[in-house]
C-alpha positions as CSV (number, residue, x, y, z in Angstrom):
1,X,103.9,81.6,90.3
2,X,100.9,79.5,89.4
3,X,97.9,81.1,87.7
4,X,95.6,78.4,89.1
5,X,94.2,78.7,92.6
6,X,94.0,75.6,94.8
7,X,90.5,75.0,96.2
8,X,89.1,72.8,98.9
9,X,87.7,69.5,97.5
10,X,90.0,69.3,94.5
11,X,92.7,66.6,94.3
12,X,96.0,67.8,95.7
13,X,98.8,68.4,93.3
14,X,100.9,65.2,93.2
15,X,104.5,65.7,94.3
16,X,107.7,63.9,94.9
17,X,110.4,65.8,96.8
18,X,113.8,65.3,98.4
19,X,113.4,65.3,102.2
20,X,115.4,65.4,105.4
21,X,113.9,63.2,108.1
22,X,112.3,59.7,108.0
23,X,113.1,59.1,104.3
24,X,115.3,60.6,101.6
25,X,112.3,61.6,99.6
26,X,108.5,61.8,100.1
27,X,105.7,61.6,97.6
28,X,102.0,62.2,98.1
29,X,101.2,58.8,96.6
30,X,103.3,57.1,99.4
31,X,101.0,58.8,102.0
32,X,97.7,57.7,100.5
33,X,95.4,56.7,103.3
34,X,96.9,59.2,105.8
35,X,95.9,62.8,106.4
36,X,98.8,65.0,105.2
37,X,99.5,68.4,106.8
38,X,101.7,70.2,104.3
39,X,103.0,73.4,105.7
40,X,105.0,75.9,103.7
41,X,107.3,78.3,105.6
42,X,109.7,81.0,104.4
43,X,113.1,80.0,105.8
44,X,114.9,77.6,108.1
45,X,116.0,78.7,111.5
46,X,114.1,82.0,111.6
47,X,111.9,83.0,114.6
48,X,108.4,82.4,113.1
49,X,109.5,79.2,111.3
50,X,111.1,77.9,114.4
51,X,108.0,78.6,116.5
52,X,105.8,76.8,113.9
53,X,108.1,73.8,113.7
54,X,108.3,73.5,117.5
55,X,104.5,73.7,117.9
56,X,104.0,71.0,115.3
57,X,106.7,68.9,117.1
58,X,105.0,69.3,120.5
59,X,101.7,68.1,119.0
60,X,103.2,65.5,116.8
61,X,102.0,62.5,118.9
62,X,98.5,63.8,118.6
63,X,98.8,64.2,114.9
64,X,100.1,60.7,114.6
65,X,97.2,59.3,116.7
66,X,94.8,61.0,114.4
67,X,96.4,59.3,111.4
68,X,98.2,62.4,110.1
69,X,101.7,63.0,108.8
70,X,103.3,66.4,108.9
71,X,105.5,67.7,106.1
72,X,107.3,71.1,106.3
73,X,108.3,72.7,103.0
74,X,110.7,75.6,102.2
75,X,113.0,76.4,99.4
76,X,116.0,75.8,101.6
77,X,118.5,73.0,100.8
78,X,118.6,69.5,102.4
79,X,121.8,70.6,104.3
80,X,120.0,73.6,105.7
81,X,117.0,71.4,106.6
82,X,119.3,68.9,108.4
83,X,120.8,71.6,110.6
84,X,117.4,73.1,111.3
85,X,115.7,69.7,112.0
86,X,118.6,68.5,114.2
87,X,118.8,71.7,116.2
88,X,115.1,71.5,117.2
89,X,114.6,67.7,117.0
90,X,111.7,67.8,114.5
91,X,110.1,64.4,114.2
92,X,108.7,65.0,110.7
93,X,110.3,65.4,107.3
94,X,111.3,68.7,105.9
95,X,111.0,68.9,102.1
96,X,113.6,70.8,100.1
97,X,111.8,72.6,97.3
98,X,114.9,74.3,95.9
99,X,113.4,74.5,92.4
100,X,110.1,75.9,93.8
101,X,108.1,73.2,92.0
102,X,106.0,72.5,95.1
103,X,105.6,76.2,96.0
104,X,104.4,76.8,92.5
105,X,102.0,73.8,92.5
106,X,100.4,75.0,95.7
107,X,100.6,78.7,94.7
108,X,102.5,79.9,97.8
109,X,105.0,82.2,96.1
110,X,103.9,85.8,96.6
111,X,105.4,89.3,96.2
112,X,106.8,90.6,99.4
113,X,107.8,94.1,100.2
114,X,110.5,94.4,102.9
115,X,111.5,98.0,103.6
116,X,110.8,99.0,100.0
117,X,112.6,96.0,98.4
118,X,110.2,93.8,96.5
119,X,111.0,90.1,96.2
120,X,109.2,86.8,95.7
121,X,108.9,84.7,98.8
122,X,107.0,81.8,100.4
123,X,103.7,82.9,102.0
124,X,103.3,80.9,105.2
125,X,100.5,78.5,104.2
126,X,99.1,75.2,105.3
127,X,97.2,72.6,103.3
128,X,95.4,69.6,104.9
129,X,95.1,66.8,102.4
130,X,92.5,64.0,103.3
131,X,93.1,60.3,103.1
132,X,91.9,60.2,99.5
133,X,94.3,62.9,98.4
134,X,91.9,65.8,98.2
135,X,92.4,69.2,99.7
136,X,90.4,69.4,102.9
137,X,91.6,72.8,104.3
138,X,93.7,75.7,103.1
139,X,95.2,78.3,105.4
140,X,97.1,81.2,103.9
141,X,99.0,84.1,105.5
142,X,98.9,82.1,108.8
143,X,100.5,83.3,112.0
144,X,103.0,80.8,113.3
145,X,102.1,80.9,117.0
146,X,99.1,78.7,117.8
147,X,98.8,77.5,114.2
148,X,99.7,73.8,114.9
149,X,96.9,73.5,117.5
150,X,94.3,75.0,115.1
151,X,95.4,72.5,112.4
152,X,95.2,69.6,114.8
153,X,91.5,70.4,115.5
154,X,90.8,70.4,111.8
155,X,92.6,67.1,111.3
156,X,90.6,65.5,114.2
157,X,87.4,66.5,112.5
158,X,88.2,64.6,109.3
159,X,86.7,61.2,108.7
């Protein structure tokens, strides 16, 4: 886990990651000039993660019209992302962060307590990165339902 906290206004951590979707890999540098919605979710094909992905999918044309690209990130493999994306027809890339480099860079790995068993997992979080590559919004511990619509409103307010 990162000891540094990401803050609004600072440059977003640069990244390059394997992806399932439009391209075999995605880097932040490739998306310069677009707003980037980088959402971290715990696990492919689970109820909350499915809801979140479906809501981003339903609003995807509006995100595109606003000049934004959506990227979903979890620690699942590309094969898992392919099954998940194909099952629900996600139009945006899913990044495979199997080494947790992105999760660490954005400080989304947190201790979780599930029925007394403590583990490290992905905290559902979303970062909006502006056209210049700076953090414009940070949402942590987000609830999946309704989240995409709230993020769309934030994106629409960016210059």
